[in-house]
Amino acid sequence: MAERLSKSLLYTYGIPDMFFNAMISMEAYFFAAFLTDYAQFSIALAGQILHFTSIIDIIFALAGGVLLQKVTLRYGGKYRSWFLIGPPLVAPLFILQFTKIGGTPTAALFVVFGFVTSHLFFNVVVSATGGMLGRLSQLPNERTILSTSRAQGMSAGQILFSASAMPMVAFFAARTNKIAGFTYTVAVYAILMILGYWFIYWKTAGKDPYDETALQGSGPNAGLTVKEIMGLVFKNPPLMVLILAQTFSSTSFFIITAMAIYYFTYVAGNAAFLSVFLLSISISRLAGTFAATWIGLKMGKRHSYWLFFVLAAVGFALTRFLNHYLWGFTLTFSLSVLCVSVSTSMNTALFADTVVFGEWKTGINLRAFTMALMNFPIKMGVLIRSAVMTAGLIMIGFVANTQPTPRVIEGISSIMSFGPSIGYALTAITFFLGYKLEETGIVEMQEQIAAKKTAVQG
């Protein structure tokens, strides 16, 4: 019988995700506005930066997966080692994204450099967190709990961010300037992120032995080329479907995060209410992750995933008609986010299941690269978000720091509400029609894989 994980590990596995999510939320919510309203880059230049960094980030997401799959560090485990050395590399580079050093061309180059390099390293670190989940347990229930623990950490990080980001920005800005207010705030979150990953590095000591080759059978994938690795991905239909569904989901989420500051500034005319909005949806996300543990165990990951995305799509569409009711808009939005949170809490466990399917089908365990692909939909979502947001703001005639026209108000409202509604509806449809792995099937596949390994070793 497989050894059970301690409850302390099961329920604290999301701590690094909490601090990482607080840090990355600065990018998700403020990066676009920082470029236009604070660094005062033109909308055209800001759009170019967003578009270019999004494309590079997609490439680096795949590069990070290859790096994690093919490189084994010797600091306590293939995946665990990255918890130790990755975060200190990420922190100073990520801080560069929220600076303005020199004139406009030089400042833009520093921002782009900080973005692409920090994302390369944190792609590997985040992928290692997902890969480590598959190493920690093969029990479906424990994987579900670990997955929801990560989601709970992310949601708690969102609450930390929503409660502290604007006060910290204001505190530091009052003592320096508006740009430095963002720089120092990001630095605080980056330090906490390092400590969070070091905590889980300590907590998982001895649980990532150097036996990945043994897990992969005869170990032919130790020397797989990038082309061969990608070929194995295309032989895994559930993984391909999950990536597509997650791309729609990520796009929807990033539309919300990028447009929120524009919505409350130019539509609601109450920029200060953004803090209340962020706190409200953060609490809803956390509530959704706690509900997800029970829902996932009762309904199964697959059914929980698509059903709650359907509910979310309906909820976001309704918010379009609540522009004149700020609290009604926020409440409906928060309930919709709660539904999204239930679904996304299943992500890590669903990807871990596709690893099992892939090994069962091909005989090759591609855990590192597969879990790294969790980042790919996020990067695609950022790219699509950037294109949608930039094109949308230009089409409606948006001009920063001016009185919005009725066309601008209507346009921002539609992007904020119908954008995520359509995206989450596509997520649910794609997943429901294409992803067919069930809990019992995964258990049977694991048993067959174990039997084959035993036969080979015997």
XYZ file of C-alpha atoms in Angstrom:
458
model
C 0.000 0.000 0.000
C 1.319 3.454 -0.925
C 2.622 5.555 1.965
C 0.236 8.308 2.940
C 1.416 11.898 2.994
C 1.233 13.855 6.223
C -1.646 16.281 6.559
C 0.804 19.096 7.193
C 2.370 18.555 3.761
C -0.963 18.016 2.019
C -2.418 21.252 3.320
C 0.672 23.493 3.185
C 1.818 22.554 -0.311
C 0.229 25.757 -1.607
C 2.273 28.157 0.541
C 4.828 29.004 -2.189
C 1.956 29.483 -4.617
C 0.442 31.994 -2.191
C 3.449 34.309 -2.258
C 4.190 33.683 -5.923
C 0.624 34.585 -6.846
C 0.796 37.782 -4.796
C 3.910 38.744 -6.754
C 2.612 37.776 -10.195
C -0.680 39.575 -9.498
C 1.256 42.828 -9.736
C 1.891 41.921 -13.361
C -1.591 40.592 -14.023
C -3.428 43.608 -12.631
C -1.014 46.502 -13.058
C 1.584 45.786 -15.746
C -0.429 47.169 -18.672
C -1.552 50.221 -16.681
C 2.000 50.701 -15.351
C 3.294 50.942 -18.922
C 0.655 53.456 -20.065
C -0.254 55.485 -16.987
C 2.921 55.455 -14.863
C 5.920 54.800 -17.103
C 3.952 56.887 -19.634
C 4.819 54.808 -22.677
C 2.498 55.421 -25.620
C -0.319 52.934 -26.141
C 1.427 51.801 -29.327
C 4.718 51.132 -27.495
C 2.942 49.516 -24.548
C 1.070 47.284 -26.990
C 4.328 46.313 -28.678
C 5.897 45.466 -25.326
C 2.892 43.379 -24.272
C 2.756 41.580 -27.612
C 6.494 40.898 -27.874
C 6.908 39.709 -24.289
C 3.868 37.461 -24.634
C 5.323 35.724 -27.692
C 8.737 35.279 -26.080
C 7.045 34.028 -22.908
C 5.294 31.291 -24.885
C 8.610 30.167 -26.360
C 10.242 30.257 -22.941
C 7.390 28.244 -21.417
C 8.270 25.401 -23.789
C 11.998 25.979 -23.250
C 11.446 25.791 -19.497
C 9.677 22.476 -19.922
C 12.519 21.035 -21.982
C 15.019 22.324 -19.408
C 13.129 20.685 -16.553
C 12.739 17.421 -18.484
C 16.368 17.089 -19.581
C 18.349 18.727 -16.740
C 18.677 17.165 -13.311
C 20.115 19.333 -10.540
C 21.665 17.758 -7.463
C 20.237 19.851 -4.644
C 17.817 17.314 -3.220
C 15.735 16.116 -6.152
C 15.035 16.712 -9.830
C 12.037 18.945 -9.117
C 12.757 19.964 -5.550
C 16.153 21.490 -6.433
C 14.424 24.273 -8.334
C 12.610 25.376 -5.165
C 16.021 26.278 -3.749
C 17.833 27.984 -6.637
C 15.046 29.266 -8.903
C 13.320 31.933 -6.777
C 16.485 33.990 -6.033
C 17.073 34.151 -9.790
C 13.496 35.215 -10.500
C 13.194 37.998 -7.907
C 15.597 40.712 -9.158
C 14.652 40.114 -12.786
C 10.927 40.359 -12.081
C 11.449 43.642 -10.227
C 12.917 45.148 -13.427
C 9.465 44.919 -15.043
C 8.277 47.720 -12.785
C 11.062 50.219 -13.310
C 11.766 53.125 -15.624
C 15.513 53.388 -16.021
C 16.776 56.045 -18.421
C 14.908 57.429 -21.400
C 11.954 55.722 -23.018
C 13.902 53.324 -25.337
C 16.307 52.265 -22.570
C 13.513 51.915 -20.023
C 11.507 49.759 -22.425
C 14.515 47.483 -22.984
C 15.012 47.003 -19.232
C 11.328 46.181 -18.812
C 11.407 43.645 -21.655
C 14.646 42.065 -20.397
C 13.266 41.725 -16.880
C 10.053 40.210 -18.184
C 11.467 37.527 -20.466
C 14.321 36.398 -18.210
C 12.269 36.263 -15.014
C 9.564 34.331 -16.811
C 12.027 31.766 -18.155
C 13.149 30.894 -14.640
C 9.787 31.009 -12.955
C 8.294 28.836 -15.691
C 10.714 26.146 -14.566
C 10.015 26.714 -10.865
C 6.233 26.612 -11.269
C 6.515 23.533 -13.491
C 8.654 21.854 -10.852
C 5.883 22.484 -8.321
C 3.433 20.647 -10.556
C 5.923 17.880 -11.321
C 6.630 17.415 -7.644
C 2.936 16.791 -7.026
C 3.108 13.724 -9.273
C 6.179 12.515 -7.366
C 4.615 12.969 -3.947
C 1.608 10.699 -4.433
C -0.096 8.356 -6.872
C -3.322 8.288 -4.861
C -6.123 10.204 -6.672
C -7.555 11.671 -3.471
C -4.177 12.956 -2.291
C -3.464 14.435 -5.708
C -6.813 16.213 -5.591
C -6.004 17.613 -2.134
C -2.521 18.706 -3.219
C -4.007 20.327 -6.313
C -6.646 22.185 -4.324
C -4.003 23.128 -1.749
C -2.118 24.889 -4.530
C -5.318 26.622 -5.584
C -5.990 27.651 -1.987
C -2.501 29.092 -1.782
C -3.030 31.049 -4.997
C -6.323 32.382 -3.684
C -4.805 33.327 -0.343
C -2.079 35.107 -2.286
C -4.760 37.030 -4.123
C -6.247 38.159 -0.824
C -2.799 39.156 0.417
C -2.289 41.091 -2.797
C -5.678 42.794 -2.781
C -5.327 43.850 0.854
C -1.741 45.060 0.659
C -0.824 46.043 -2.906
C -2.421 49.469 -3.177
C -1.538 50.502 0.407
C 2.084 49.484 -0.205
C 2.213 51.270 -3.554
C 0.837 54.413 -1.903
C 3.215 54.095 1.067
C 6.336 53.757 -1.066
C 5.170 56.307 -3.651
C 4.648 58.928 -0.960
C 8.265 58.517 0.105
C 9.752 58.212 -3.406
C 7.653 58.589 -6.561
C 4.788 56.805 -8.317
C 7.016 54.499 -10.348
C 9.194 53.528 -7.374
C 6.011 52.802 -5.437
C 5.432 49.870 -7.770
C 9.090 48.853 -7.802
C 9.386 48.532 -4.029
C 6.019 46.806 -3.691
C 7.088 44.144 -6.188
C 10.355 43.741 -4.270
C 8.466 42.961 -1.044
C 6.386 40.280 -2.755
C 9.486 38.838 -4.455
C 11.243 38.341 -1.111
C 8.183 36.590 0.316
C 8.076 34.392 -2.793
C 11.643 33.222 -2.157
C 10.834 32.338 1.455
C 7.700 30.428 0.409
C 9.585 28.153 -1.976
C 12.358 27.604 0.541
C 9.704 26.509 3.045
C 8.336 23.815 0.732
C 11.909 22.793 -0.146
C 12.400 22.024 3.542
C 8.958 20.405 3.873
C 9.508 17.930 1.010
C 12.969 16.762 2.098
C 13.604 13.169 1.015
C 10.470 12.942 -1.131
C 12.075 13.494 -4.540
C 14.618 10.673 -4.942
C 16.812 10.512 -8.025
C 14.943 7.602 -9.588
C 13.148 9.346 -12.428
C 14.790 6.997 -14.944
C 13.442 4.018 -13.035
C 9.994 5.576 -13.115
C 10.302 5.795 -16.882
C 11.039 2.121 -17.356
C 14.149 1.560 -19.410
C 14.821 5.292 -19.475
C 14.951 5.994 -23.220
C 13.604 9.499 -22.717
C 16.773 10.591 -20.990
C 18.111 11.326 -24.454
C 14.926 12.369 -26.239
C 15.218 15.231 -28.691
C 12.883 18.211 -28.510
C 11.124 16.923 -31.635
C 10.571 13.521 -30.012
C 9.278 15.121 -26.820
C 6.790 17.213 -28.797
C 5.763 14.117 -30.743
C 4.851 12.384 -27.482
C 2.705 15.343 -26.498
C 0.685 15.020 -29.710
C 0.128 11.345 -28.893
C -1.687 12.388 -25.719
C -5.187 13.629 -26.761
C -6.422 14.368 -23.211
C -3.382 16.602 -22.672
C -3.990 18.463 -25.936
C -7.648 19.045 -25.038
C -6.730 20.214 -21.552
C -4.177 22.672 -22.939
C -6.755 24.139 -25.336
C -9.408 24.408 -22.616
C -6.933 26.027 -20.256
C -5.939 28.520 -22.940
C -9.529 29.767 -23.126
C -9.690 29.860 -19.317
C -6.417 31.750 -18.916
C -7.389 34.287 -21.567
C -10.608 34.973 -19.704
C -8.844 35.437 -16.394
C -6.248 37.816 -17.811
C -8.905 39.902 -19.528
C -10.477 40.391 -16.098
C -7.222 41.270 -14.369
C -6.034 43.663 -17.065
C -9.374 45.427 -17.531
C -10.343 45.808 -13.868
C -8.351 48.985 -13.312
C -9.759 50.490 -16.523
C -13.317 49.502 -15.562
C -13.282 51.132 -12.140
C -11.383 54.179 -13.329
C -13.306 54.982 -16.511
C -16.670 53.147 -16.254
C -17.456 53.136 -12.551
C -15.618 56.422 -12.037
C -14.421 55.123 -8.697
C -10.815 53.927 -8.916
C -10.611 53.561 -5.125
C -13.319 50.870 -5.270
C -10.859 48.632 -7.134
C -9.378 47.589 -3.786
C -12.821 46.507 -2.564
C -13.434 44.648 -5.819
C -10.083 42.845 -5.657
C -10.653 41.848 -2.043
C -14.157 40.601 -2.834
C -13.129 38.390 -5.743
C -10.087 37.193 -3.788
C -12.270 36.015 -0.924
C -14.527 34.305 -3.446
C -11.562 32.560 -5.034
C -10.413 31.286 -1.660
C -13.922 30.096 -0.774
C -14.092 28.317 -4.120
C -10.824 26.475 -3.519
C -11.992 25.206 -0.133
C -15.299 24.110 -1.645
C -13.359 22.472 -4.476
C -11.731 19.938 -2.136
C -15.144 18.556 -1.170
C -16.703 18.995 -4.619
C -13.751 17.360 -6.380
C -13.821 14.327 -4.104
C -17.618 13.970 -4.428
C -18.172 14.752 -8.116
C -14.770 13.887 -9.532
C -12.324 16.290 -11.150
C -13.704 16.014 -14.681
C -17.345 16.791 -13.931
C -16.481 19.548 -11.446
C -14.278 21.235 -14.032
C -16.718 21.717 -16.893
C -19.891 22.255 -14.838
C -18.569 25.161 -12.793
C -17.121 26.839 -15.865
C -20.625 26.821 -17.370
C -21.994 28.506 -14.254
C -19.191 31.072 -14.392
C -19.888 31.916 -18.043
C -23.521 32.678 -17.230
C -22.552 34.810 -14.242
C -20.051 36.976 -16.126
C -22.565 37.634 -18.906
C -25.040 38.922 -16.316
C -22.546 41.486 -14.992
C -22.788 43.414 -18.266
C -26.219 44.640 -17.201
C -25.131 45.815 -13.752
C -22.921 48.803 -14.586
C -25.103 51.175 -12.577
C -25.123 48.906 -9.515
C -21.533 48.781 -8.282
C -22.163 46.408 -5.410
C -24.445 44.212 -7.536
C -21.748 44.066 -10.205
C -19.113 43.149 -7.630
C -21.261 40.501 -5.933
C -22.223 38.802 -9.214
C -18.646 38.984 -10.427
C -17.428 37.452 -7.162
C -19.887 34.553 -7.351
C -18.743 33.893 -10.915
C -15.110 33.925 -9.792
C -16.002 31.424 -7.062
C -17.261 29.036 -9.741
C -14.092 29.551 -11.781
C -12.025 28.812 -8.689
C -13.736 25.455 -8.156
C -12.869 24.452 -11.716
C -9.296 25.693 -11.780
C -8.551 23.962 -8.477
C -8.553 20.715 -10.465
C -5.840 21.857 -12.909
C -2.725 20.318 -11.407
C -4.407 16.983 -10.713
C -5.862 16.859 -14.242
C -2.434 17.466 -15.779
C -0.968 14.795 -13.488
C -3.586 12.360 -14.819
C -2.495 13.061 -18.400
C 1.034 12.075 -17.374
C -0.321 8.678 -16.352
C -2.239 8.348 -19.611
C 0.831 9.289 -21.633
C 3.045 6.717 -19.912
C 0.334 4.062 -20.198
C 0.001 4.700 -23.927
C 3.644 5.203 -24.935
C 5.662 3.578 -22.143
C 7.520 6.857 -21.561
C 7.017 9.060 -18.515
C 7.086 12.675 -19.660
C 6.151 14.133 -16.288
C 8.535 17.107 -16.239
C 7.637 18.436 -19.670
C 3.920 17.655 -19.288
C 3.651 19.546 -16.006
C 5.630 22.394 -17.554
C 2.907 22.601 -20.182
C 0.610 23.902 -17.448
C 2.351 27.211 -18.100
C 1.719 27.147 -21.855
C -2.007 28.024 -21.712
C -1.181 30.829 -19.293
C 1.291 32.319 -21.748
C -1.112 31.913 -24.645
C -3.776 33.542 -22.514
C -1.522 36.529 -21.871
C -0.783 36.828 -25.597
C -4.435 36.650 -26.631
C -5.406 38.994 -23.781
C -2.824 41.521 -24.902
C -4.111 41.415 -28.468
C -7.764 41.652 -27.415
C -7.170 44.437 -24.922
C -4.888 46.520 -27.144
C -7.152 46.160 -30.190
C -10.250 46.783 -28.109
C -8.932 49.957 -26.479
C -7.815 51.329 -29.837
C -11.146 50.467 -31.517
C -13.219 52.232 -28.857
C -10.978 55.300 -28.993
C -9.552 55.022 -25.491
C -7.155 57.786 -24.390
C -5.431 57.445 -21.000
C -6.108 60.007 -18.267
C -8.989 61.745 -20.135
C -12.734 61.903 -19.620
C -14.196 58.723 -21.202
C -16.755 59.023 -23.990
C -19.951 56.927 -23.942
C -18.346 54.691 -26.574
C -15.339 54.081 -24.336
C -17.555 53.300 -21.357
C -19.667 50.829 -23.323
C -16.592 49.230 -24.862
C -14.739 48.689 -21.604
C -17.918 47.292 -20.007
C -18.369 44.758 -22.810
C -14.749 43.616 -22.734
C -14.868 43.232 -18.949
C -18.075 41.129 -18.926
C -18.606 39.382 -22.259
C -14.893 38.673 -22.743
C -14.578 36.211 -19.845
C -18.112 34.899 -20.366
C -17.315 33.753 -23.906
C -13.904 32.440 -22.880
C -15.202 30.310 -20.020
C -18.053 28.963 -22.147
C -15.495 27.808 -24.728
C -13.456 26.241 -21.912
C -16.408 24.180 -20.705
C -17.434 23.048 -24.202
C -13.908 22.082 -25.239
C -13.246 20.113 -22.087
C -16.642 18.389 -21.953
C -16.412 17.183 -25.542
C -12.744 16.197 -25.565
C -11.463 15.151 -22.132
C -12.633 11.648 -21.202
C -10.263 10.474 -18.455
C -12.082 9.305 -15.320
C -10.741 8.540 -11.828
C -11.218 4.768 -12.089
C -9.497 4.644 -15.463
C -6.432 6.448 -14.089
C -6.139 3.978 -11.214
C -6.312 1.044 -13.637
C -3.646 2.631 -15.860
C -1.331 3.098 -12.889
C -1.769 -0.525 -11.908
C -0.964 -1.678 -15.453
C 2.114 0.557 -15.599
C 3.328 -0.796 -12.247
C 2.758 -4.379 -13.407
C 4.804 -3.803 -16.579
C 7.687 -2.339 -14.574
C 7.593 -5.246 -12.152
C 7.684 -7.715 -15.059
C 10.660 -5.920 -16.635
C 12.584 -5.729 -13.365
C 11.765 -9.352 -12.526
